[in-house]
Short mmCIF file of C-alpha atoms in Angstrom, two decimals:
data_model
loop_
_atom_site.label_atom_id
_atom_site.label_comp_id
_atom_site.label_asym_id
_atom_site.label_seq_id
_atom_site.Cartn_x
_atom_site.Cartn_y
_atom_site.Cartn_z
CA MET A 11 0.06 -0.18 -0.01
CA PRO A 12 1.82 3.06 -0.91
CA ILE A 13 2.36 5.85 1.54
CA LEU A 14 0.12 8.88 0.48
CA ARG A 15 1.92 12.14 1.56
CA LEU A 16 0.09 15.16 1.03
CA ARG A 17 0.75 18.90 1.80
CA LEU A 18 -2.41 20.13 3.13
CA HIS A 19 -3.55 23.50 3.87
CA ALA A 20 -4.44 24.06 7.66
CA ALA A 21 -8.09 24.94 6.34
CA TRP A 22 -8.62 21.50 5.48
CA LEU A 23 -7.70 19.87 8.61
CA ALA A 24 -11.20 20.79 9.83
CA LEU A 25 -12.65 18.75 7.07
CA LEU A 26 -10.47 15.69 7.42
CA PRO A 27 -12.21 13.93 10.33
CA LEU A 28 -15.49 14.29 8.72
CA ALA A 29 -14.19 12.76 5.67
CA VAL A 30 -12.85 9.85 7.34
CA GLN A 31 -15.93 9.18 9.56
CA ALA A 32 -18.19 9.31 6.68
CA GLY A 33 -19.06 5.91 5.96
CA ASP A 34 -17.05 4.63 8.91
CA PRO A 35 -18.48 1.32 10.05
CA ALA A 36 -19.33 1.35 13.86
CA ALA A 37 -16.12 0.88 15.93
CA GLY A 38 -16.00 -2.29 17.96
CA CYS A 39 -17.00 -5.85 17.48
CA ALA A 40 -19.83 -7.97 18.32
CA ALA A 41 -18.91 -10.90 20.68
CA ALA A 42 -20.89 -14.15 20.97
CA PRO A 43 -24.28 -13.91 22.39
CA GLY A 44 -24.39 -14.92 26.10
CA ALA A 45 -21.08 -14.39 26.80
CA PRO A 46 -20.30 -12.46 30.09
CA ARG A 47 -19.87 -8.87 29.81
CA ALA A 48 -18.26 -6.36 31.74
CA ALA A 49 -19.61 -2.81 33.01
CA ALA A 50 -18.89 -0.07 35.17
CA LEU A 51 -14.85 -0.09 34.87
CA ARG A 52 -13.65 1.86 38.10
CA ILE A 53 -9.82 2.42 39.04
CA ALA A 54 -9.47 3.10 42.75
CA PRO A 55 -7.48 6.12 43.58
CA SER A 56 -3.97 5.24 45.06
CA PRO A 57 -1.95 7.34 47.53
CA ASP A 58 0.99 7.73 44.82
CA ARG A 59 -1.63 9.18 42.36
CA ALA A 60 -0.36 6.31 39.95
CA ALA A 61 -1.66 3.15 39.21
CA GLY A 62 -4.89 1.91 41.01
CA THR A 63 -6.79 -1.36 41.45
CA LEU A 64 -9.13 -2.01 38.30
CA GLN A 65 -12.22 -3.39 39.13
CA ALA A 66 -15.13 -4.18 36.76
CA THR A 67 -19.02 -5.37 37.49
CA VAL A 68 -19.41 -8.65 35.41
CA GLU A 69 -22.95 -10.05 35.44
CA GLY A 70 -23.80 -8.02 38.56
CA THR A 71 -20.48 -9.08 40.69
CA PRO A 72 -17.76 -6.87 41.33
CA ARG A 73 -14.63 -8.44 40.02
CA LEU A 74 -10.99 -7.46 40.37
CA ILE A 75 -9.32 -7.08 37.01
CA ALA A 76 -5.82 -5.72 37.70
CA ALA A 77 -4.03 -4.78 40.84
CA GLN A 78 -2.23 -2.02 39.18
CA ALA A 79 -3.92 -0.01 36.26
CA LEU A 80 -3.46 3.36 34.99
CA ARG A 81 -6.85 3.82 32.61
CA ALA A 82 -9.01 1.33 31.22
CA TRP A 83 -11.36 0.47 28.07
CA LEU A 84 -14.23 -1.70 27.28
CA LEU A 85 -13.66 -3.50 24.06
CA HIS A 86 -15.12 -6.28 22.07
CA ASP A 87 -18.90 -5.75 22.94
CA ALA A 88 -17.57 -5.50 26.62
CA THR A 89 -16.22 -8.83 26.70
CA ARG A 90 -12.62 -7.67 26.66
CA ILE A 91 -11.14 -5.18 29.06
CA ALA A 92 -7.86 -3.21 27.96
CA TYR A 93 -6.00 -1.47 30.46
CA SER A 94 -2.59 0.21 30.70
CA ALA A 95 -0.03 -0.24 33.34
CA ARG A 96 3.42 0.84 34.40
CA ASP A 97 5.62 -2.03 33.06
CA GLY A 98 6.15 -0.33 29.48
CA ALA A 99 9.73 -0.11 27.68
CA GLY A 100 11.10 2.45 29.54
CA GLY A 101 10.86 5.69 27.37
CA PHE A 102 11.50 9.14 28.38
CA GLU A 103 12.05 9.33 32.32
CA GLY A 104 10.54 5.85 32.53
CA GLU A 105 7.02 6.96 31.21
CA GLY A 106 6.44 4.12 28.97
CA GLN A 107 3.21 2.37 29.59
CA SER A 108 2.15 -1.13 28.67
CA LEU A 109 -1.16 -2.66 27.45
CA TRP A 110 -2.96 -5.57 28.77
CA LEU A 111 -6.23 -7.28 27.56
CA TYR A 112 -8.14 -9.07 29.98
CA GLU A 113 -10.94 -11.66 28.36
CA VAL A 114 -13.94 -11.58 30.53
CA PRO A 115 -15.18 -14.84 29.71
CA GLY A 116 -12.23 -17.25 31.22
CA GLY A 117 -10.67 -14.55 33.21
CA ARG A 118 -7.32 -14.45 31.25
CA ARG A 119 -5.20 -11.82 30.69
CA ARG A 120 -1.93 -10.97 28.54
CA LYS A 121 0.41 -8.31 27.96
CA VAL A 122 0.10 -7.21 24.26
CA MET A 123 2.29 -4.06 23.95
CA ALA A 124 5.07 -2.39 25.93
CA ALA A 125 5.55 0.91 24.76
CA TYR A 126 7.95 3.96 25.18
CA PHE A 127 5.10 6.40 25.63
CA ALA A 128 2.15 6.88 27.83
CA ILE A 129 -1.07 5.76 26.38
CA ASP A 130 -3.98 7.99 26.12
CA ARG A 131 -6.63 5.85 24.33
CA VAL A 132 -7.44 2.52 22.98
CA THR A 133 -10.19 1.86 20.12
CA GLU A 134 -11.07 -1.42 18.38
CA HIS A 135 -11.87 -1.68 14.91
CA CYS A 136 -13.51 -4.95 13.31
CA LEU A 137 -12.34 -6.19 10.02
CA PRO A 138 -13.64 -8.09 7.39
CA GLY A 139 -13.08 -11.90 8.32
CA GLY A 140 -13.36 -11.28 11.98
CA GLN A 141 -10.07 -9.99 12.77
CA THR A 142 -9.99 -7.15 14.89
CA ALA A 143 -7.16 -4.57 15.20
CA LEU A 144 -6.47 -2.21 18.35
CA VAL A 145 -5.39 1.39 17.48
CA VAL A 146 -3.60 2.93 20.37
CA GLU A 147 -3.07 6.62 20.82
CA MET A 148 0.01 7.64 23.12
CA HIS A 149 1.81 10.91 24.02
CA ASP A 150 5.58 11.62 25.51
CA SER A 151 6.23 14.26 27.94
CA GLY A 152 9.31 15.46 26.62
CA LEU A 153 8.33 16.66 23.34
CA GLY A 154 4.75 16.66 23.63
CA ALA A 155 3.94 14.56 20.62
CA THR A 156 1.44 12.08 20.13
CA HIS A 157 2.17 8.77 18.40
CA VAL A 158 -0.12 5.97 17.09
CA ALA A 159 0.41 2.06 17.27
CA VAL A 160 -1.69 -0.49 15.90
CA VAL A 161 -1.83 -3.83 18.01
CA ASP A 162 -3.18 -7.29 16.77
CA PRO A 163 -4.85 -8.40 20.15
CA LEU A 164 -3.74 -12.08 19.61
CA ARG A 165 0.13 -11.21 18.91
CA GLY A 166 0.95 -7.60 20.01
CA GLU A 167 2.22 -4.39 18.60
CA VAL A 168 2.59 -4.65 14.69
CA PHE A 169 2.83 -0.86 13.55
CA LEU A 170 4.29 2.31 15.25
CA GLN A 171 4.15 5.87 13.85
CA ARG A 172 5.98 8.42 15.96
CA GLN A 173 5.19 11.97 16.02
CA ALA A 174 1.79 11.56 14.36
CA ARG A 175 -1.81 12.27 15.03
CA LEU A 176 -4.91 10.13 14.34
CA LEU A 177 -7.09 11.55 11.98
CA GLY A 178 -9.52 8.55 11.74
CA VAL A 179 -10.01 5.27 10.68
CA ALA A 180 -12.58 4.51 7.87
CA ARG A 181 -13.32 1.20 5.90
CA GLY A 182 -10.19 -0.45 7.67
CA ARG A 183 -7.96 2.40 6.73
CA LEU A 184 -5.86 4.37 9.15
CA MET A 185 -5.07 7.93 8.72
CA LEU A 186 -2.49 9.62 10.15
CA ALA A 187 -1.22 13.20 10.14
CA LEU A 188 2.57 13.38 10.41
CA GLN A 189 3.82 16.21 12.27
CA HIS A 190 7.44 18.13 12.75
CA GLU A 191 8.77 18.57 15.91
CA ASP A 192 8.38 22.26 15.87
CA ASP A 193 4.37 21.69 15.35
CA TRP A 194 3.76 20.20 18.92
CA LEU A 195 3.52 23.20 21.15
CA ALA A 196 1.49 25.16 18.58
CA LEU A 197 -0.83 21.99 18.37
CA ALA A 198 -0.93 22.01 22.06
CA GLN A 199 -1.90 25.55 22.13
CA GLY A 200 -4.80 24.89 19.77
CA GLN A 201 -3.34 26.77 16.76
CA PRO A 202 -4.14 25.24 13.43
CA VAL A 203 -1.28 23.16 12.12
CA ALA A 204 -1.39 21.65 8.86
CA PRO A 205 0.18 17.95 8.65
CA ARG A 206 3.36 17.60 7.32
CA GLY A 207 2.23 14.59 5.57
CA VAL A 208 -0.69 11.96 5.66
CA VAL A 209 -0.22 8.64 5.95
CA LEU A 210 -2.64 6.07 4.96
CA ARG A 211 -2.50 2.14 6.14
CA GLU A 212 -4.50 -0.73 5.55
CA LEU A 213 -5.27 -2.39 9.08
CA ARG A 214 -5.49 -5.93 7.47
CA GLN A 215 -2.15 -5.63 6.03
CA LEU A 216 -0.52 -4.19 9.27
CA LEU A 217 -1.96 -7.11 11.18
CA ARG A 218 0.02 -9.49 8.60
CA ARG A 219 3.22 -7.72 9.99
CA PRO A 220 5.55 -9.46 12.47
CA ALA A 221 4.28 -8.60 16.17
CA THR A 222 6.62 -7.45 18.99
CA ILE A 223 6.12 -6.92 22.65
CA ARG A 224 9.39 -4.85 23.70
CA ALA A 225 11.27 -5.96 26.77
CA PRO A 226 11.66 -3.08 29.66
CA LEU A 227 14.36 -0.70 28.67
CA ALA A 228 16.06 1.92 30.45
CA PRO A 229 18.14 4.33 28.40
CA MET B 4 15.12 18.07 12.36
CA ALA B 5 18.75 17.12 12.50
CA TRP B 6 20.27 15.71 15.88
CA LYS B 7 22.07 18.65 17.54
CA GLY B 8 24.68 16.40 18.81
CA ILE B 9 25.78 16.31 22.08
CA VAL B 10 28.78 17.31 24.41
CA ALA B 11 29.42 14.20 26.54
CA LYS B 12 31.89 16.02 28.90
CA SER B 13 31.73 15.64 32.68
CA PHE B 14 32.99 18.22 35.21
CA ASP B 15 33.39 18.89 38.92
CA ALA B 16 31.31 21.83 40.25
CA GLN B 17 34.26 24.17 39.87
CA GLY B 18 35.29 22.88 36.36
CA PHE B 19 31.70 23.25 35.14
CA ASP B 20 31.56 26.74 36.55
CA GLN B 21 34.97 27.55 34.51
CA TYR B 22 33.24 25.64 31.35
CA CYS B 23 30.09 27.62 31.38
CA HIS B 24 32.29 30.92 31.41
CA THR B 25 33.84 29.71 28.16
CA LEU B 26 30.17 29.82 26.41
CA GLN B 27 28.52 32.54 24.66
CA TRP B 28 24.82 32.33 24.17
CA THR B 29 24.59 34.16 20.75
CA ALA B 30 21.60 32.24 18.72
CA TRP B 31 19.49 31.08 21.61
CA ARG B 32 19.32 32.11 25.21
CA PRO B 33 17.38 30.17 27.91
CA SER B 34 14.73 32.38 30.22
CA PHE B 35 14.67 29.70 33.13
CA ILE B 36 15.89 26.24 34.10
CA VAL B 37 13.71 23.15 34.40
CA LEU B 38 14.27 20.54 36.87
CA HIS B 39 13.91 16.78 35.89
CA ASN B 40 14.92 13.38 37.55
CA THR B 41 15.75 10.50 35.11
CA ALA B 42 13.41 8.01 37.22
CA ALA B 43 14.61 5.17 35.09
CA PRO B 44 17.35 4.69 35.37
CA SER B 45 17.21 5.18 39.33
CA LEU B 46 20.15 5.75 41.72
CA ALA B 47 20.01 1.90 42.55
CA GLN B 48 20.36 1.09 38.64
CA ARG B 49 23.33 3.20 38.25
CA PRO B 50 25.36 2.38 41.38
CA ASP B 51 28.59 3.81 40.27
CA GLY B 52 26.58 6.92 38.67
CA LEU B 53 26.96 7.81 35.01
CA THR B 54 29.52 7.28 32.58
CA ALA B 55 30.26 8.48 29.02
CA GLU B 56 28.81 5.11 27.57
CA HIS B 57 25.49 5.69 29.38
CA LEU B 58 25.43 9.20 27.70
CA ARG B 59 25.92 7.55 24.48
CA ASN B 60 23.26 5.29 25.10
CA LEU B 61 21.09 8.22 25.88
CA GLU B 62 22.05 9.68 22.86
CA ARG B 63 20.92 6.73 20.67
CA PHE B 64 17.73 6.40 22.80
CA TYR B 65 16.67 10.32 22.33
CA ARG B 66 18.05 10.45 18.56
CA ASP B 67 16.95 7.15 17.36
CA THR B 68 14.30 5.66 19.49
CA GLN B 69 12.49 8.90 20.27
CA GLY B 70 13.35 10.63 17.20
CA TRP B 71 14.12 13.97 18.95
CA SER B 72 16.49 16.55 17.68
CA ALA B 73 18.12 16.87 21.24
CA GLY B 74 17.58 15.72 24.82
CA PRO B 75 18.06 17.45 28.19
CA HIS B 76 20.94 19.66 28.80
CA LEU B 77 22.56 18.41 31.92
CA PHE B 78 22.60 15.05 33.81
CA ILE B 79 23.91 15.23 37.15
CA ASP B 80 24.78 12.20 39.30
CA ASP B 81 26.45 12.19 42.80
CA HIS B 82 29.87 12.83 41.34
CA ARG B 83 29.47 14.76 38.28
CA ILE B 84 28.16 17.03 36.09
CA TRP B 85 27.62 15.94 32.74
CA VAL B 86 26.81 18.12 29.58
CA PHE B 87 24.64 16.51 27.20
CA THR B 88 22.98 18.85 24.62
CA PRO B 89 24.94 21.89 24.27
CA LEU B 90 23.89 24.52 26.74
CA THR B 91 23.91 27.15 23.94
CA VAL B 92 21.05 25.37 22.04
CA SER B 93 17.68 24.35 22.80
CA GLY B 94 16.87 20.89 23.91
CA VAL B 95 13.88 18.68 24.40
CA HIS B 96 12.62 17.87 27.65
CA SER B 97 9.55 19.51 28.57
CA PRO B 98 6.59 20.23 25.73
CA SER B 99 5.70 23.91 26.73
CA TRP B 100 9.39 25.05 27.65
CA ASN B 101 11.84 23.43 25.12
CA LYS B 102 12.45 26.47 23.31
CA VAL B 103 12.83 28.82 26.53
CA ALA B 104 14.47 26.80 29.23
CA LEU B 105 17.43 24.56 29.81
CA GLY B 106 16.68 20.94 30.91
CA VAL B 107 18.57 19.44 33.79
CA GLU B 108 18.09 16.01 34.57
CA MET B 109 19.04 14.70 38.30
CA LEU B 110 20.11 10.90 38.09
CA GLY B 111 17.62 9.10 40.41
CA ASP B 112 13.90 8.33 40.80
CA TYR B 113 12.75 10.94 43.59
CA GLU B 114 9.22 9.69 43.79
CA HIS B 115 10.98 6.72 45.83
CA GLU B 116 14.61 7.35 46.45
CA ALA B 117 15.85 9.91 49.21
CA PHE B 118 16.44 13.27 47.98
CA ASP B 119 18.04 14.50 51.66
CA SER B 120 20.28 11.58 52.39
CA GLY B 121 22.97 9.36 51.04
CA ARG B 122 23.64 9.43 47.24
CA GLY B 123 20.37 11.59 46.59
CA ALA B 124 21.68 14.36 48.96
CA LYS B 125 25.00 14.26 46.75
CA VAL B 126 22.89 14.60 43.45
CA ARG B 127 20.95 17.48 44.83
CA ASP B 128 24.29 19.15 46.22
CA ASN B 129 25.75 18.96 42.55
CA THR B 130 22.65 20.02 41.14
CA VAL B 131 22.50 23.24 43.43
CA ARG B 132 25.90 23.89 42.31
CA ALA B 133 25.28 23.72 38.61
CA LEU B 134 22.13 25.61 38.85
CA ALA B 135 24.00 28.39 40.90
CA THR B 136 26.62 28.57 37.81
CA LEU B 137 24.13 28.78 35.26
CA THR B 138 21.89 31.10 37.07
CA ALA B 139 24.86 33.45 37.60
CA VAL B 140 26.22 33.06 34.15
CA LEU B 141 23.08 33.64 32.10
CA GLY B 142 21.67 36.27 34.45
CA LEU B 143 18.69 34.32 35.48
CA ASP B 144 16.31 34.60 38.35
CA PRO B 145 16.49 31.83 40.86
CA GLN B 146 13.06 31.89 41.71
CA ALA B 147 12.31 31.16 37.70
CA MET B 148 13.21 27.61 38.34
CA ARG B 149 10.49 25.44 37.50
CA LEU B 150 9.95 21.56 38.08
CA HIS B 151 9.03 19.32 35.19
CA ARG B 152 5.52 18.41 36.70
CA GLU B 153 4.64 22.23 36.61
CA ASP B 154 4.36 21.93 32.71
CA PRO B 155 0.66 21.66 32.01
CA LEU B 156 1.64 19.60 28.87
CA THR B 157 3.48 16.87 30.98
CA THR B 158 1.63 13.94 32.67
CA HIS B 159 4.31 12.19 35.20
CA ALA B 160 5.35 13.66 38.45
CA CYS B 161 8.76 14.54 37.55
CA PRO B 162 11.19 15.00 39.35
CA GLY B 163 9.08 13.29 41.88
CA LYS B 164 7.69 14.33 45.34
CA ARG B 165 10.80 14.55 47.41
CA VAL B 166 12.12 17.32 45.36
CA ARG B 167 10.69 20.72 46.97
CA LYS B 168 11.23 23.48 44.66
CA LEU B 169 11.32 26.08 47.22
CA GLU B 170 14.02 24.37 49.11
CA ILE B 171 16.21 24.04 45.78
CA ILE B 172 15.76 27.71 44.80
CA GLN B 173 16.65 28.92 48.44
CA ALA B 174 19.82 26.55 48.23
CA VAL B 175 20.80 27.95 44.97
CA GLN B 176 20.32 31.36 46.29
CA ASP B 177 22.44 30.75 49.60
CA LEU B 178 25.14 29.46 47.20
CA LEU B 179 24.90 32.46 44.90
CA VAL B 180 25.42 34.88 47.77
CA ALA B 181 28.45 32.60 49.21
CA ARG B 182 30.01 32.70 45.71
CA HIS B 183 29.30 36.18 44.84
CA ALA B 184 29.09 38.04 48.12
CA GLY B 185 31.34 41.04 47.08
CA GLU B 186 33.34 43.10 49.39
CA HIS B 187 30.27 44.32 51.35
CA PRO B 188 29.59 42.16 54.17
CA ILE B 189 25.74 40.76 54.13
CA LYS B 190 25.03 42.08 57.40
CA PRO B 191 26.42 45.38 59.10
CA VAL B 192 29.39 44.87 60.93
CA PRO B 193 28.38 45.34 64.93
#
């Protein structure tokens, strides 16, 4: 799939998310009927303002999901919980986080990502044939840049684009805006900044790539 | 952006002071200093402090893994003051202030490791000496120093809860007075 790099005027930025959303199938995938589902995710505040205990309600019963979690998301028709934790791959001042998946039916968990960056959001995207891809949005606290990864929930991280903004996912295509180092402060201040380039990636092709889960790394 | 290169030299406090007096801030001049801790590695992970090899590893990390044009300016351990990014160019260390501030990293994880005793206290003392030099050479206001966690675009608690900003500022001011008291006594002669 060729990488499409466009120089776009800042005025087009406001239209891009709309274009991407048009025709976008509903995010998230349907799970088997009758499978236990989770609800009411909650992370107990911890004394050190960091990771806390993650709990969910499964079929009316509170269940401990993880002893130390930073953030959590319900995926796959509420039969899967994704949560971030502190055992990432190092990163700037050790800010790198990990991504774990907890399967509500069965209660198994596995680590699917060790990132150099802090994880902000995880969204699930269904593909034809039953495959799912997780799109993970992250940021760092040195440059203030955002970064986007794609994770195969069965194998691990298959794609990482540093210094990119997620414009959207539509029809199985990931659209990213590439930015320059000097753009990030202006973006954080709400200024319109044109992408330096736009990258389109087919999620199905990305899921065919080798997967990695990095070992902890201290610089 | 092209990698700005590193200096990779270490100094004791006096040597760092002499080094800074050789520099000229013509193309870029910082307005204040941002204080950080490395968190990882911690003091425990670097029992002998930093080495030149560690700095080369850091260079590879910031340049190749992070894709940045530079990193913080100083790395300070309990023995030496290491100059990383040249002090005369902007670095990358704090999203809101990269273009206007020097970034000073203290070796250690001061969310958990002691900062007022042992090796942490030595790192603190070296840091105060380095900050006093930079403050004097650049004509900065010591009160303008900030902690990384004060950056609204930062989401981790750097340099850790055990680093108290006002204590650092007071220590820097005290050292500046001690170094540059001048000919007149601070207090009237009784």
